[in-house]
Coordinates of C-alpha atoms in Angstrom, one line a residue:
M29 CA -22.1 166.0 150.7
K30 CA -23.2 169.4 151.8
E31 CA -21.1 172.3 150.5
E32 CA -19.1 174.0 153.3
T33 CA -20.1 177.7 153.7
S34 CA -18.7 180.7 155.4
P35 CA -19.8 184.4 155.9
L36 CA -17.7 185.3 152.9
T37 CA -19.3 182.7 150.6
D38 CA -22.8 183.6 152.0
N39 CA -22.1 187.2 151.0
F40 CA -20.9 186.1 147.6
H41 CA -24.0 184.0 147.0
G42 CA -26.1 186.9 148.1
L43 CA -24.3 189.2 145.7
K44 CA -25.0 186.7 142.9
E45 CA -28.7 186.8 143.7
G46 CA -28.6 190.6 143.9
A47 CA -26.9 190.8 140.5
R48 CA -29.6 188.5 139.0
S49 CA -32.3 190.7 140.5
D50 CA -30.6 193.9 139.2
A51 CA -30.4 192.3 135.7
N52 CA -34.1 191.5 135.8
H53 CA -34.9 195.0 137.0
F54 CA -32.9 196.5 134.3
K55 CA -34.7 194.6 131.5
H56 CA -37.9 196.5 132.4
S57 CA -36.4 199.9 133.3
T58 CA -37.0 203.0 131.2
S59 CA -34.5 204.2 128.7
G60 CA -32.1 207.2 129.3
G61 CA -30.0 205.5 132.0
P62 CA -27.0 203.2 131.8
D63 CA -26.7 200.6 129.1
P64 CA -29.6 198.2 129.7
S65 CA -27.2 195.2 129.3
F66 CA -25.0 196.4 132.0
G67 CA -26.8 194.5 134.8
E68 CA -26.8 191.4 132.7
K69 CA -23.1 191.7 132.2
I70 CA -22.6 192.0 136.0
S71 CA -24.7 189.0 136.6
E72 CA -22.8 186.9 134.0
L73 CA -19.5 188.1 135.5
I74 CA -20.3 187.1 139.1
T75 CA -22.1 183.9 138.4
G76 CA -19.8 182.7 135.6
C77 CA -16.4 183.1 137.2
R78 CA -14.9 180.1 139.0
D79 CA -11.6 181.5 140.3
F80 CA -10.1 184.9 141.2
Y81 CA -7.8 185.0 138.1
Q82 CA -10.7 184.7 135.8
L83 CA -12.7 187.2 137.8
E84 CA -9.9 189.8 137.7
K85 CA -9.4 189.2 133.9
E86 CA -13.1 189.6 133.2
V87 CA -13.4 192.8 135.3
Q88 CA -10.5 194.2 133.3
R89 CA -12.1 193.3 130.0
R90 CA -15.4 194.8 131.0
S91 CA -13.6 198.0 132.2
L92 CA -11.8 198.3 128.9
E93 CA -15.0 197.8 127.0
M94 CA -16.6 200.6 129.1
S95 CA -13.6 202.9 128.5
L96 CA -13.8 202.3 124.8
G97 CA -17.4 203.3 124.9
I98 CA -16.6 206.5 126.7
F99 CA -13.8 207.3 124.3
A100 CA -16.0 206.7 121.3
W101 CA -18.7 208.9 122.8
V102 CA -16.2 211.7 123.4
L103 CA -14.9 211.6 119.8
Q104 CA -18.5 211.6 118.6
E105 CA -19.3 214.7 120.6
I106 CA -16.2 216.5 119.2
D107 CA -17.2 215.5 115.7
T108 CA -20.7 216.8 116.3
H109 CA -19.3 220.1 117.7
L110 CA -17.1 220.5 114.6
M111 CA -20.1 219.9 112.4
N112 CA -22.1 222.6 114.1
A113 CA -19.2 225.1 114.3
R114 CA -18.1 224.7 110.7
D115 CA -18.6 227.4 108.0
K116 CA -21.7 225.9 106.3
R117 CA -21.2 228.1 103.3
V118 CA -18.0 226.4 102.5
W119 CA -18.1 222.9 104.0
E120 CA -20.8 220.3 103.4
V121 CA -21.2 216.9 104.9
V122 CA -21.0 214.1 102.3
G123 CA -21.2 211.1 104.6
F124 CA -19.4 209.0 107.2
R125 CA -16.1 207.1 106.9
E126 CA -14.8 204.5 109.4
R127 CA -11.3 204.3 110.6
T128 CA -9.5 202.1 113.1
L129 CA -7.8 203.7 116.1
V130 CA -5.7 201.5 118.4
T131 CA -5.9 203.0 121.9
S132 CA -4.6 202.1 125.3
F133 CA -8.0 200.5 125.9
G134 CA -8.0 198.4 122.8
E135 CA -9.0 198.7 119.1
L136 CA -11.7 201.3 118.4
K137 CA -13.5 201.8 115.1
V138 CA -14.3 205.5 114.7
K139 CA -17.0 206.9 112.4
R140 CA -16.4 210.5 111.5
R141 CA -17.9 212.9 109.0
L142 CA -16.3 213.6 105.6
Y143 CA -16.7 217.1 104.3
R144 CA -16.3 218.6 100.9
N145 CA -15.3 222.2 100.1
K146 CA -18.1 223.6 97.9
Q147 CA -15.8 226.0 96.2
T148 CA -12.6 223.8 95.5
G149 CA -13.9 220.3 95.9
E150 CA -11.3 219.5 98.6
A151 CA -12.3 216.6 100.9
K152 CA -11.4 216.7 104.6
F153 CA -12.1 215.1 107.9
L154 CA -12.4 217.9 110.4
L155 CA -12.1 215.5 113.3
D156 CA -8.8 214.1 112.1
Q157 CA -7.5 217.7 111.6
A158 CA -8.7 218.8 115.0
L159 CA -7.1 215.8 116.7
G160 CA -3.8 216.1 114.8
W161 CA -4.5 212.5 113.6
S162 CA -2.1 211.9 110.6
E163 CA -3.2 209.8 107.7
R164 CA -0.9 206.9 108.6
S165 CA -1.1 206.9 112.3
R166 CA -3.2 204.1 113.9
C167 CA -1.9 204.2 117.5
T168 CA -2.9 206.9 119.9
P169 CA 0.0 208.9 121.5
R170 CA -0.4 207.2 124.8
L171 CA -0.3 203.7 123.4
K172 CA 2.5 204.7 121.1
E173 CA 4.5 205.9 124.1
M174 CA 4.0 202.5 125.9
A175 CA 4.8 200.6 122.7
V176 CA 8.0 202.5 122.0
K177 CA 9.3 202.2 125.5
L178 CA 8.8 198.4 125.5
G179 CA 10.0 198.1 121.9
V180 CA 13.4 199.6 122.7
D181 CA 13.9 197.2 125.6
M182 CA 12.9 193.9 124.0
P183 CA 12.0 192.2 120.7
F184 CA 8.8 193.5 119.1
R185 CA 7.0 190.2 119.5
R186 CA 7.8 190.0 123.2
A187 CA 6.8 193.7 123.7
A188 CA 3.5 193.0 122.0
E189 CA 2.9 190.0 124.3
I190 CA 3.5 192.0 127.4
L191 CA 1.5 195.0 126.2
G192 CA -1.3 192.6 125.2
Y193 CA -2.1 192.0 128.9
L194 CA -3.3 195.6 129.1
V195 CA -4.3 196.3 125.5
P196 CA -6.1 193.3 123.9
G197 CA -5.2 192.7 120.3
I198 CA -2.0 194.7 120.1
S199 CA 0.3 193.1 117.4
P200 CA 4.1 193.0 117.0
M201 CA 3.6 195.0 113.8
A202 CA 1.9 197.8 115.8
V203 CA 4.8 198.0 118.2
W204 CA 7.2 198.0 115.3
Q205 CA 5.2 200.8 113.6
A206 CA 5.3 202.9 116.7
V207 CA 9.1 202.6 117.0
Q208 CA 9.4 203.4 113.3
E209 CA 7.3 206.5 113.5
A210 CA 9.3 207.8 116.4
G211 CA 12.6 207.0 114.7
E212 CA 11.4 208.7 111.5
A213 CA 10.5 211.9 113.4
L214 CA 14.0 211.9 114.9
R215 CA 15.6 211.3 111.4
Q216 CA 13.7 214.2 109.9
E217 CA 14.6 216.5 112.7
G218 CA 18.3 215.6 112.4
E219 CA 18.2 216.0 108.6
S220 CA 16.4 219.4 108.9
R221 CA 19.1 220.7 111.2
R222 CA 21.8 219.5 108.9
E223 CA 20.3 221.1 105.8
A224 CA 19.8 224.4 107.7
V225 CA 23.5 224.6 108.5
F226 CA 25.3 222.9 105.6
E227 CA 22.9 223.7 102.7
K228 CA 21.2 226.9 103.7
G229 CA 24.1 228.4 105.6
E230 CA 22.1 229.2 108.7
T231 CA 23.8 229.7 112.1
P232 CA 22.8 226.9 114.6
G233 CA 22.4 229.2 117.5
G234 CA 23.3 227.1 120.5
K235 CA 22.7 228.8 123.9
E236 CA 24.6 226.7 126.5
K237 CA 28.1 227.9 127.5
T238 CA 31.2 225.8 127.9
S239 CA 34.9 226.3 127.3
R240 CA 35.7 222.6 126.6
L241 CA 33.9 219.9 124.7
Y242 CA 34.7 216.2 124.4
I243 CA 33.2 214.3 121.4
E244 CA 33.7 210.6 120.9
A245 CA 32.7 208.4 117.9
D246 CA 32.6 204.7 117.3
G247 CA 30.9 202.2 115.1
M248 CA 28.8 199.0 115.8
V249 CA 28.3 196.4 113.1
I250 CA 24.9 194.8 112.9
R251 CA 23.3 192.2 110.7
L252 CA 21.1 193.2 107.8
Q253 CA 18.0 191.6 106.3
R254 CA 16.5 191.9 102.8
S255 CA 19.7 193.5 101.5
E256 CA 22.6 192.5 99.3
E257 CA 24.9 193.6 102.1
K258 CA 25.1 191.2 105.0
R259 CA 26.3 193.8 107.6
K260 CA 26.1 197.5 108.2
E261 CA 27.8 199.9 110.6
V262 CA 25.8 202.0 113.0
R263 CA 27.7 205.2 113.8
L264 CA 27.4 206.4 117.4
F265 CA 28.5 209.7 118.9
V266 CA 28.5 211.2 122.4
A267 CA 29.3 214.8 123.3
Y268 CA 29.9 216.0 126.9
T269 CA 31.6 218.8 128.8
G270 CA 33.4 216.6 131.3
K271 CA 32.9 214.0 134.0
E272 CA 31.7 214.3 137.6
E273 CA 31.7 212.1 140.7
V274 CA 28.4 210.4 141.4
G275 CA 29.4 208.4 144.5
G276 CA 31.0 205.0 145.0
G277 CA 34.1 206.0 143.0
R278 CA 31.9 206.2 139.9
K279 CA 31.8 209.1 137.4
A280 CA 29.1 210.2 135.0
L281 CA 29.2 212.4 131.9
K282 CA 28.2 216.0 132.3
D283 CA 25.7 217.5 129.9
K284 CA 25.7 214.3 127.8
L285 CA 24.3 214.4 124.2
V286 CA 24.0 211.1 122.3
M287 CA 23.5 210.8 118.6
S288 CA 23.5 207.9 116.2
G289 CA 22.4 206.7 112.8
V290 CA 23.2 204.6 109.8
G291 CA 24.9 206.8 107.1
E292 CA 28.1 207.8 105.5
G293 CA 30.8 209.4 107.7
E294 CA 30.7 212.8 106.2
R295 CA 26.9 213.1 106.3
M296 CA 26.7 211.8 109.9
W297 CA 29.4 214.3 111.0
E298 CA 27.4 217.1 109.4
E299 CA 24.4 216.0 111.4
V300 CA 26.5 215.7 114.6
Y301 CA 28.0 219.2 114.2
S302 CA 24.6 220.8 113.6
G303 CA 23.2 218.9 116.7
V304 CA 26.1 219.9 118.9
A305 CA 26.1 223.5 117.7
S306 CA 22.3 223.8 118.2
R307 CA 22.9 223.1 121.9
W308 CA 26.2 224.8 122.7
D309 CA 27.5 228.2 121.7
M310 CA 30.5 227.1 119.6
G311 CA 32.0 230.7 119.8
Q312 CA 32.5 230.1 123.6
V313 CA 34.2 226.7 123.1
K314 CA 38.0 227.0 123.4
E315 CA 39.1 223.3 123.4
I316 CA 37.5 220.3 121.6
Y317 CA 38.9 216.8 122.0
L318 CA 37.6 214.3 119.5
G319 CA 38.1 210.7 120.5
S320 CA 37.9 207.6 118.3
D321 CA 39.3 204.1 117.8
G322 CA 41.3 205.3 114.9
A323 CA 38.8 204.6 112.1
E324 CA 39.2 207.0 109.1
W325 CA 35.6 208.0 109.1
A326 CA 35.7 208.8 112.8
K327 CA 38.9 210.9 112.5
Q328 CA 37.1 213.1 109.9
G329 CA 35.4 214.9 112.7
V330 CA 38.3 217.2 113.1
D331 CA 37.4 218.8 109.7
Y332 CA 34.0 219.8 111.1
F333 CA 35.0 221.3 114.5
P334 CA 37.5 224.1 114.0
G335 CA 40.5 223.6 116.4
A336 CA 39.5 220.1 117.4
V337 CA 42.3 217.7 118.4
H338 CA 42.0 214.0 117.6
V339 CA 42.7 211.7 120.5
L340 CA 43.0 207.9 120.2
D341 CA 40.9 206.8 123.1
P342 CA 42.6 204.7 125.8
Y343 CA 40.2 201.8 125.7
H344 CA 40.9 200.9 122.1
L345 CA 44.6 201.5 122.4
N346 CA 44.8 199.2 125.4
R347 CA 42.7 196.5 123.6
R348 CA 45.1 196.5 120.7
L349 CA 48.1 196.0 123.1
V350 CA 46.3 193.1 124.8
E351 CA 45.5 191.4 121.5
A352 CA 49.2 191.7 120.4
F353 CA 50.9 190.8 123.7
W354 CA 48.4 188.6 125.7
H355 CA 51.1 185.9 125.8
D356 CA 53.9 188.1 127.0
E357 CA 53.2 190.3 130.0
E358 CA 56.7 191.7 130.1
T359 CA 56.7 193.0 126.5
Y360 CA 53.1 194.4 127.1
N361 CA 54.4 196.5 130.0
E362 CA 57.4 197.7 128.0
A363 CA 55.2 198.7 125.1
K364 CA 52.9 200.7 127.5
Q365 CA 55.8 202.5 129.1
A366 CA 57.2 203.3 125.6
I367 CA 53.9 204.8 124.5
A368 CA 53.6 206.8 127.7
S369 CA 57.0 208.3 127.0
R370 CA 55.6 209.6 123.7
E371 CA 58.9 208.7 122.0
W372 CA 58.3 206.9 118.7
E373 CA 61.8 205.6 118.4
R374 CA 61.4 203.9 121.8
V375 CA 58.1 202.3 120.7
E376 CA 59.7 201.0 117.5
E377 CA 62.6 199.5 119.4
V378 CA 60.2 197.5 121.7
L379 CA 58.1 196.3 118.7
N380 CA 61.1 195.4 116.6
K381 CA 62.5 193.3 119.5
A382 CA 59.1 191.7 120.0
V383 CA 58.4 190.8 116.4
R384 CA 61.7 188.9 116.0
G385 CA 60.9 186.4 118.7
V386 CA 57.5 185.2 117.3
R387 CA 56.0 183.7 114.2
G388 CA 52.6 183.1 112.6
V389 CA 49.5 184.7 114.0
R390 CA 51.4 186.3 116.9
K391 CA 53.8 188.0 114.5
K392 CA 50.9 189.3 112.3
R393 CA 49.2 190.8 115.3
I394 CA 52.3 192.6 116.4
E395 CA 52.8 193.9 112.9
G396 CA 49.2 195.1 112.8
L397 CA 49.7 196.9 116.1
W398 CA 52.8 198.6 114.7
R399 CA 50.8 199.9 111.7
Y400 CA 47.9 201.0 114.0
L401 CA 50.2 202.9 116.3
K402 CA 52.0 204.6 113.4
E403 CA 48.7 205.7 111.7
N404 CA 47.3 207.1 115.0
W405 CA 50.5 208.4 116.7
S406 CA 49.4 212.0 116.5
G407 CA 46.2 211.0 118.3
I408 CA 48.2 209.1 121.0
I409 CA 50.6 211.9 121.9
T410 CA 47.8 214.4 122.4
S411 CA 47.9 214.6 126.2
P412 CA 45.6 217.3 127.6
G413 CA 42.3 215.6 126.9
T414 CA 43.4 212.0 126.8
E415 CA 42.6 211.2 130.4
R416 CA 39.1 212.4 130.0
L417 CA 38.1 210.2 127.1
G418 CA 37.4 206.5 126.8
T419 CA 33.6 206.4 127.4
I420 CA 32.3 205.6 123.9
E421 CA 32.6 201.8 124.2
G422 CA 30.3 201.8 127.2
Q423 CA 27.9 204.1 125.4
V424 CA 27.9 201.9 122.4
W425 CA 26.9 198.8 124.4
H426 CA 24.5 200.3 127.0
G427 CA 23.0 202.8 124.5
A428 CA 22.4 200.5 121.5
G429 CA 24.5 197.3 121.4
W430 CA 22.5 195.3 123.9
R431 CA 19.3 195.9 121.8
M432 CA 20.5 195.8 118.3
K433 CA 23.2 193.0 118.6
R434 CA 21.2 190.5 120.5
V435 CA 21.3 186.9 119.3
G436 CA 19.3 186.5 116.1
A437 CA 18.6 190.2 115.6
S438 CA 18.7 191.5 112.1
W439 CA 17.5 194.8 110.6
T440 CA 16.7 196.6 107.4
E441 CA 19.0 199.6 106.9
A442 CA 16.2 202.1 107.4
G443 CA 14.9 200.2 110.5
A444 CA 18.3 200.1 112.0
D445 CA 18.7 203.8 111.5
R446 CA 15.4 204.6 113.2
M447 CA 16.0 202.2 116.1
A448 CA 19.5 203.7 116.7
R449 CA 18.0 207.2 116.8
V450 CA 15.2 206.2 119.2
L451 CA 17.8 204.6 121.5
S452 CA 19.8 207.8 121.5
A453 CA 16.7 209.9 122.3
R454 CA 16.1 207.7 125.3
S455 CA 19.7 208.1 126.5
N456 CA 19.1 211.9 126.2
G457 CA 15.9 211.6 128.2
E458 CA 13.9 213.0 125.3
L459 CA 12.0 210.0 124.0
E460 CA 8.6 211.3 125.2
K461 CA 8.9 214.3 122.8
Y462 CA 8.7 211.9 119.9
T463 CA 5.8 209.7 121.0
S464 CA 3.1 212.2 122.1
R465 CA 3.0 214.6 119.2
W466 CA -0.8 215.0 118.6
E467 CA -1.9 218.5 119.4
L468 CA -5.6 219.4 119.7
R469 CA -6.5 222.2 117.3
L470 CA -10.1 222.8 118.3
A471 CA -11.8 226.2 118.1
G472 CA -14.3 226.7 120.9
Q473 CA -12.7 223.9 123.0
E474 CA -13.8 225.5 126.3
H475 CA -17.4 225.7 125.2
L476 CA -17.4 222.0 124.0
A477 CA -15.8 221.0 127.4
Q478 CA -18.6 222.7 129.3
A479 CA -21.3 221.0 127.2
V480 CA -19.7 217.6 127.6
Q481 CA -19.4 218.1 131.3
V482 CA -23.1 218.8 131.7
E483 CA -23.9 215.7 129.7
V484 CA -21.5 213.4 131.5
K485 CA -22.7 214.7 134.9
R486 CA -26.3 213.9 133.9
K487 CA -25.4 210.3 132.9
V488 CA -23.4 209.8 136.1
E489 CA -26.3 210.9 138.2
E490 CA -28.6 208.5 136.4
A491 CA -26.1 205.7 136.9
G492 CA -25.8 206.6 140.6
S493 CA -29.6 206.5 141.0
W494 CA -29.7 203.1 139.4
L495 CA -26.9 201.8 141.6
R496 CA -28.6 203.0 144.8
A497 CA -31.9 201.5 143.7
G498 CA -30.5 198.3 142.3
L499 CA -27.9 197.0 144.8
P500 CA -29.6 195.1 147.6
A501 CA -26.4 194.9 149.5
L502 CA -26.7 198.6 150.3
R503 CA -29.9 198.0 152.3
G504 CA -29.5 194.4 153.4
P505 CA -27.9 192.7 156.5
S506 CA -24.4 193.3 155.0
A507 CA -24.9 197.1 154.7
G508 CA -22.3 197.7 157.5
A509 CA -19.6 195.5 156.0
P510 CA -16.5 197.3 154.9
W511 CA -16.8 196.0 151.3
V512 CA -20.2 197.6 151.1
K513 CA -19.4 200.8 153.0
H514 CA -16.1 201.6 151.3
V515 CA -16.6 200.1 147.9
L516 CA -20.2 199.7 146.7
R517 CA -21.6 202.8 148.5
E518 CA -18.8 205.0 147.1
L519 CA -19.4 203.7 143.6
S520 CA -23.0 204.7 143.9
R521 CA -22.3 208.2 145.0
P522 CA -22.2 210.6 142.0
S523 CA -20.6 213.4 144.0
F524 CA -17.5 214.0 141.9
E525 CA -17.0 216.7 139.2
L526 CA -15.1 216.7 136.0
A527 CA -12.0 218.9 135.9

């Protein structure tokens, strides 16, 4: 049976033949132009694909290979520039060493020169130093940013699977490592601020002005792995200057600052104070309301913020009331009214009446509520800031809980601390600061850029000449077709310039 044809399939078969012709032409072309195997790869691509999915996949793969080649060439040019610009009286080349770099195009093995100081014997890679490439880093900043943003949204294995569609060969461990590096940078920054204030006695120097601050603290228990302890508490904090309407009856926190980590209460509060005081001028703050669920470590915050008033946040108070009186709506309403009156005698009267009428678990819950209210009564009767608090529970879940408490999730203590800090940085809109941290330190960078531009332009012009000479479609009967005029002809036109 004869195969059915159409103008589109005719053009496709013609393109195949053109690719074969180009490949044969390339085999005999002179050196100095594009990669001689380029034509053969195009021929294989066009003649070998059987469906559009495979065609698209192969085009992507070839494009990534080409991008890796360009990237390798750029690094080679920089390394050569550094060799020529070095102080030859001090640094001598002792050989090449290979290192693997995982980029947004895929994995790249980089050969760079190793130098030795003739006077001290010190060994150094000038390329690594110029790129800001630390000894342990494998991922480039751009890939690291993509990996971290996916890693904070989903399990590392799933993040690697999705990222693998764009970056072949990316592993869950590479995603994990990227998140760990960002989290460690955040931990070191927080610890540095804490040491400066509490060990060196430096003034934080916050610049923002506000007369009132709200600070809320809460804990979130997670499961641990590779530890004698089965569980650990992540401490979360949010500081803000108030709430504002954002439409639809909803309110948002003003000037929100989120902090979190795994650590003892006192150390975490020192870090929180240094972070808050590094942002706001504490001399201008007249009122500070510190909200918590009543946990002892959370109430310690009043010792670090002079003049702060502890407030038991409304969410946790109401949750305790519901747990004790879920079976008795009338007593629940009486207890709420008694608490609102801020008269402890009235509260005791309601609780005493309620506890006499029940037994077992219900009685234990009412007695627990009684102790809870007594221990936190001073935080309940503090009225001015009470109505403004109660946001921490939402911050806990939306900021960290959904990622760190998912089904089956478990963490090392260090890994949990770093992940919590990364999630806080994202809530603050600052995550990018901790994923793209390589800074080029390259003397004569402008001169190098000019030299590279000349070389790239020469290669592009050679490639364009080959494309114009080697694509029959540009001169054949289909020369007026849109896919030739607007795609192939533009690809063969080397009229662009590098910025």
